[in-house]
Amino acid sequence: MKRILLIIVMLLVAGGAVFAWIQHLDQDENLLYLYGNVDIREVQLAFRQPGRVEQVLFDEGDFVAAGTRVATLDAQPYQEALAAAQGAVQVARAELDKMQRGLRPQEITQAREALKQAQALAYQTERDYTRARKLLPSKASSQQDVDTTRSARDQAAAGLKAAQAALSQAEEGFRKEDIAAAEAQLAAAMAAQDQATTALADTELFAPSDGTIIARIREPGSMVTSQDAIYNLSLDHPVYVRAYINETALGRIAPGTPVQVRSDSSKKTYHGQIGFISPRAEFTPKTVETIELRTDLVYRLRIVVNDADPALRQGMPVTVEVDMLPASSPADNS
């Protein structure tokens, strides 16, 4: 009797093991294992302005947070250029203010007095000419006297017109065209000042994102042109994995599919999702005639790792486990 019970127990255990194994096989059918490499983005940090490097504040391997100042240029030339631009703005603004306000009251008064003097002179020269012309028949004046007084009268009349025009201009102020030109000069000077301000700000170099310095390329005292790299910065986020998938499994994954990522260097499991599936094959056969050849097509995936840490390094090989979507049947496709 005991032997029979033992046999029954053994059969039940074996049946349970077989059932679990079958369940494991069914589960593995929906798992896809991909092999890829960690792909960390790098940024070359450079100044937008040329100059002499004054400070290089970090070394290789240092972590920097976004917005941290990492290097500076000698700012003196740019400070001097900004001061000159500010002076040009002040000159242009003063010139515009002068034209908008017109002449000073004293200058207008001076123009009026000059007009009165011109009027008096014109009146006097007109009287002298009239007297000399009347005395000419009686020989009390000569023809030369008449000519002289007439010339003086004409000159005085011209001076009177000039004084009248000067007073009119003083009272009306500057022309609209002159004021518009002064406004344009002020705008140009202010634009030059903004450029000088931007150039001065560009003498400081800041980290655009959190990351680790992987290369320090320049040292203090180096002369650099714009866009000469000072550092290579490895970004902490985002961290990607580049992997490839066969065409046969392509229909069972989609952007957003969750994945697990493991490396050989640790037992930690990272979590992420498929972020990009290439629309074209990376390696296409010369001739595609059979199903076997078509299955050789490989498509590139970009997997976004959500909980990456410094243990994932550039180029590190990793294994990606994907829980695939259920396979579609012919009835689903119809």
mmCIF file of C-alpha atoms in Angstrom, residues 13-198:
data_model
loop_
_atom_site.group_PDB
_atom_site.id
_atom_site.type_symbol
_atom_site.label_atom_id
_atom_site.label_comp_id
_atom_site.label_asym_id
_atom_site.label_seq_id
_atom_site.Cartn_x
_atom_site.Cartn_y
_atom_site.Cartn_z
ATOM 1 C CA VAL A 13 5.179 15.451 -8.875
ATOM 2 C CA ALA A 14 6.300 14.414 -12.331
ATOM 3 C CA GLY A 15 3.023 15.648 -13.809
ATOM 4 C CA GLY A 16 3.405 18.970 -12.080
ATOM 5 C CA ALA A 17 6.974 19.297 -13.332
ATOM 6 C CA VAL A 18 5.892 18.473 -16.871
ATOM 7 C CA PHE A 19 3.057 21.009 -16.625
ATOM 8 C CA ALA A 20 5.448 23.683 -15.320
ATOM 9 C CA TRP A 21 7.927 22.909 -18.083
ATOM 10 C CA ILE A 22 5.180 23.191 -20.700
ATOM 11 C CA GLN A 23 4.101 26.510 -19.183
ATOM 12 C CA HIS A 24 7.745 27.655 -19.251
ATOM 13 C CA LEU A 25 8.047 26.708 -22.893
ATOM 14 C CA ASP A 26 4.848 28.586 -23.730
ATOM 15 C CA GLN A 27 6.170 31.628 -21.880
ATOM 16 C CA ASP A 28 9.563 31.449 -23.615
ATOM 17 C CA GLU A 29 7.825 31.464 -26.976
ATOM 18 C CA ASN A 30 6.835 35.088 -26.304
ATOM 19 C CA LEU A 31 10.308 36.138 -25.164
ATOM 20 C CA LEU A 32 12.781 37.616 -27.638
ATOM 21 C CA TYR A 33 16.459 37.982 -26.808
ATOM 22 C CA LEU A 34 18.401 40.671 -28.620
ATOM 23 C CA TYR A 35 22.059 41.532 -28.357
ATOM 24 C CA GLY A 36 23.324 45.069 -28.675
ATOM 25 C CA ASN A 37 25.623 47.709 -27.308
ATOM 26 C CA VAL A 38 25.200 50.699 -25.019
ATOM 27 C CA ASP A 39 25.090 53.946 -26.987
ATOM 28 C CA ILE A 40 25.738 57.055 -24.849
ATOM 29 C CA ARG A 41 25.525 60.468 -26.511
ATOM 30 C CA GLU A 42 28.563 62.721 -26.409
ATOM 31 C CA VAL A 43 28.828 66.497 -26.791
ATOM 32 C CA GLN A 44 31.858 68.532 -27.800
ATOM 33 C CA LEU A 45 31.890 71.702 -25.701
ATOM 34 C CA ALA A 46 33.351 74.745 -27.472
ATOM 35 C CA PHE A 47 33.281 78.541 -27.242
ATOM 36 C CA ARG A 48 31.411 80.560 -29.855
ATOM 37 C CA GLN A 49 34.123 83.234 -29.739
ATOM 38 C CA PRO A 50 37.861 83.040 -30.398
ATOM 39 C CA GLY A 51 40.399 84.020 -27.763
ATOM 40 C CA ARG A 52 42.854 82.846 -25.134
ATOM 41 C CA VAL A 53 41.683 80.158 -22.718
ATOM 42 C CA GLU A 54 41.887 81.527 -19.182
ATOM 43 C CA GLN A 55 40.422 78.716 -17.055
ATOM 44 C CA VAL A 56 39.729 75.010 -17.574
ATOM 45 C CA LEU A 57 37.925 74.036 -14.394
ATOM 46 C CA PHE A 58 37.411 70.254 -14.683
ATOM 47 C CA ASP A 59 39.468 67.160 -15.449
ATOM 48 C CA GLU A 60 38.697 63.890 -17.169
ATOM 49 C CA GLY A 61 36.327 61.747 -15.136
ATOM 50 C CA ASP A 62 34.719 64.689 -13.309
ATOM 51 C CA PHE A 63 30.933 64.842 -13.154
ATOM 52 C CA VAL A 64 29.347 68.177 -14.078
ATOM 53 C CA ALA A 65 25.740 69.222 -13.632
ATOM 54 C CA ALA A 66 23.762 71.091 -16.243
ATOM 55 C CA GLY A 67 24.524 74.818 -16.158
ATOM 56 C CA THR A 68 27.930 74.423 -14.490
ATOM 57 C CA ARG A 69 30.639 76.787 -15.749
ATOM 58 C CA VAL A 70 33.414 74.575 -17.061
ATOM 59 C CA ALA A 71 35.835 76.990 -18.791
ATOM 60 C CA THR A 72 36.424 80.704 -19.504
ATOM 61 C CA LEU A 73 38.206 82.864 -22.065
ATOM 62 C CA ASP A 74 40.199 86.025 -21.376
ATOM 63 C CA ALA A 75 37.316 88.524 -21.293
ATOM 64 C CA GLN A 76 39.265 91.815 -21.424
ATOM 65 C CA PRO A 77 39.045 92.329 -25.229
ATOM 66 C CA TYR A 78 35.314 91.684 -25.110
ATOM 67 C CA GLN A 79 34.816 94.011 -22.131
ATOM 68 C CA GLU A 80 36.588 96.782 -24.023
ATOM 69 C CA ALA A 81 34.492 96.139 -27.131
ATOM 70 C CA LEU A 82 31.326 96.347 -25.024
ATOM 71 C CA ALA A 83 32.452 99.665 -23.474
ATOM 72 C CA ALA A 84 33.066 101.108 -26.953
ATOM 73 C CA ALA A 85 29.646 99.928 -28.126
ATOM 74 C CA GLN A 86 27.981 101.485 -25.062
ATOM 75 C CA GLY A 87 29.725 104.802 -25.809
ATOM 76 C CA ALA A 88 28.477 104.711 -29.409
ATOM 77 C CA VAL A 89 24.944 104.181 -28.138
ATOM 78 C CA GLN A 90 25.211 107.231 -25.880
ATOM 79 C CA VAL A 91 26.458 109.411 -28.752
ATOM 80 C CA ALA A 92 23.676 108.247 -31.074
ATOM 81 C CA ARG A 93 21.020 108.750 -28.393
ATOM 82 C CA ALA A 94 22.262 112.284 -27.659
ATOM 83 C CA GLU A 95 22.179 113.165 -31.350
ATOM 84 C CA LEU A 96 18.622 111.899 -31.658
ATOM 85 C CA ASP A 97 17.505 113.796 -28.549
ATOM 86 C CA LYS A 98 19.001 116.997 -29.967
ATOM 87 C CA MET A 99 17.121 116.609 -33.237
ATOM 88 C CA GLN A 100 13.843 115.724 -31.553
ATOM 89 C CA ARG A 101 14.014 118.741 -29.214
ATOM 90 C CA GLY A 102 15.120 121.180 -31.888
ATOM 91 C CA LEU A 103 17.329 124.235 -31.301
ATOM 92 C CA ARG A 104 17.688 125.875 -27.901
ATOM 93 C CA PRO A 105 15.563 128.962 -27.104
ATOM 94 C CA GLN A 106 18.710 131.079 -27.054
ATOM 95 C CA GLU A 107 19.520 130.039 -30.604
ATOM 96 C CA ILE A 108 15.998 130.937 -31.763
ATOM 97 C CA THR A 109 16.297 134.332 -30.052
ATOM 98 C CA GLN A 110 19.639 134.879 -31.746
ATOM 99 C CA ALA A 111 18.056 134.077 -35.122
ATOM 100 C CA ARG A 112 15.291 136.605 -34.483
ATOM 101 C CA GLU A 113 17.774 139.312 -33.575
ATOM 102 C CA ALA A 114 19.780 138.513 -36.685
ATOM 103 C CA LEU A 115 16.586 138.958 -38.722
ATOM 104 C CA LYS A 116 15.960 142.349 -37.134
ATOM 105 C CA GLN A 117 19.492 143.449 -38.006
ATOM 106 C CA ALA A 118 19.012 142.256 -41.580
ATOM 107 C CA GLN A 119 15.717 144.141 -41.819
ATOM 108 C CA ALA A 120 17.307 147.346 -40.534
ATOM 109 C CA LEU A 121 20.210 147.057 -42.935
ATOM 110 C CA ALA A 122 17.878 146.374 -45.846
ATOM 111 C CA TYR A 123 15.767 149.425 -44.927
ATOM 112 C CA GLN A 124 18.830 151.666 -44.650
ATOM 113 C CA THR A 125 20.405 150.506 -47.916
ATOM 114 C CA GLU A 126 17.087 150.984 -49.709
ATOM 115 C CA ARG A 127 16.912 154.595 -48.479
ATOM 116 C CA ASP A 128 20.530 155.276 -49.503
ATOM 117 C CA TYR A 129 19.901 153.934 -52.973
ATOM 118 C CA THR A 130 16.707 155.987 -53.391
ATOM 119 C CA ARG A 131 18.448 159.215 -52.266
ATOM 120 C CA ALA A 132 21.414 158.686 -54.573
ATOM 121 C CA ARG A 133 19.126 158.012 -57.529
ATOM 122 C CA LYS A 134 17.082 161.180 -56.883
ATOM 123 C CA LEU A 135 20.191 163.366 -56.602
ATOM 124 C CA LEU A 136 21.705 162.051 -59.805
ATOM 125 C CA PRO A 137 19.900 164.528 -62.177
ATOM 126 C CA SER A 138 21.107 167.503 -60.118
ATOM 127 C CA LYS A 139 24.667 166.135 -60.158
ATOM 128 C CA ALA A 140 24.587 166.017 -56.339
ATOM 129 C CA SER A 141 25.487 162.327 -56.644
ATOM 130 C CA SER A 142 27.391 160.463 -59.257
ATOM 131 C CA GLN A 143 26.550 157.349 -61.191
ATOM 132 C CA GLN A 144 29.135 155.518 -59.115
ATOM 133 C CA ASP A 145 27.260 156.468 -55.951
ATOM 134 C CA VAL A 146 24.070 155.068 -57.458
ATOM 135 C CA ASP A 147 25.760 151.817 -58.432
ATOM 136 C CA THR A 148 27.367 151.434 -55.031
ATOM 137 C CA THR A 149 24.153 152.015 -53.108
ATOM 138 C CA ARG A 150 22.245 149.672 -55.427
ATOM 139 C CA SER A 151 24.788 146.896 -54.796
ATOM 140 C CA ALA A 152 24.592 147.428 -51.057
ATOM 141 C CA ARG A 153 20.786 147.309 -51.255
ATOM 142 C CA ASP A 154 20.834 144.010 -53.170
ATOM 143 C CA GLN A 155 23.270 142.458 -50.703
ATOM 144 C CA ALA A 156 21.141 143.563 -47.780
ATOM 145 C CA ALA A 157 18.029 142.081 -49.409
ATOM 146 C CA ALA A 158 19.785 138.754 -49.840
ATOM 147 C CA GLY A 159 20.934 138.845 -46.234
ATOM 148 C CA LEU A 160 17.350 139.545 -45.171
ATOM 149 C CA LYS A 161 16.074 136.454 -46.985
ATOM 150 C CA ALA A 162 18.813 134.330 -45.426
ATOM 151 C CA ALA A 163 17.948 135.597 -41.944
ATOM 152 C CA GLN A 164 14.256 134.872 -42.526
ATOM 153 C CA ALA A 165 15.067 131.310 -43.638
ATOM 154 C CA ALA A 166 17.365 130.759 -40.653
ATOM 155 C CA LEU A 167 14.660 131.876 -38.231
ATOM 156 C CA SER A 168 12.069 129.642 -39.924
ATOM 157 C CA GLN A 169 14.394 126.638 -39.691
ATOM 158 C CA ALA A 170 15.184 127.358 -36.051
ATOM 159 C CA GLU A 171 11.501 127.531 -35.165
ATOM 160 C CA GLU A 172 10.502 124.415 -37.133
ATOM 161 C CA GLY A 173 13.392 122.251 -35.925
ATOM 162 C CA PHE A 174 15.119 119.452 -37.867
ATOM 163 C CA ARG A 175 13.564 117.680 -40.833
ATOM 164 C CA LYS A 176 11.734 114.370 -40.383
ATOM 165 C CA GLU A 177 14.267 112.681 -42.635
ATOM 166 C CA ASP A 178 17.123 113.810 -40.384
ATOM 167 C CA ILE A 179 15.310 112.539 -37.299
ATOM 168 C CA ALA A 180 14.618 109.188 -39.011
ATOM 169 C CA ALA A 181 18.303 108.876 -39.899
ATOM 170 C CA ALA A 182 19.282 109.578 -36.288
ATOM 171 C CA GLU A 183 16.809 106.939 -35.089
ATOM 172 C CA ALA A 184 18.338 104.403 -37.479
ATOM 173 C CA GLN A 185 21.839 105.247 -36.235
ATOM 174 C CA LEU A 186 20.716 104.708 -32.651
ATOM 175 C CA ALA A 187 19.134 101.343 -33.550
ATOM 176 C CA ALA A 188 22.352 100.230 -35.250
ATOM 177 C CA ALA A 189 24.418 101.288 -32.240
ATOM 178 C CA MET A 190 22.125 99.384 -29.882
ATOM 179 C CA ALA A 191 22.353 96.268 -32.062
ATOM 180 C CA ALA A 192 26.149 96.502 -31.953
ATOM 181 C CA GLN A 193 25.941 96.813 -28.160
ATOM 182 C CA ASP A 194 23.772 93.666 -27.987
ATOM 183 C CA GLN A 195 26.301 91.793 -30.093
ATOM 184 C CA ALA A 196 29.118 92.914 -27.818
ATOM 185 C CA THR A 197 27.106 91.821 -24.768
ATOM 186 C CA THR A 198 26.500 88.393 -26.287
#
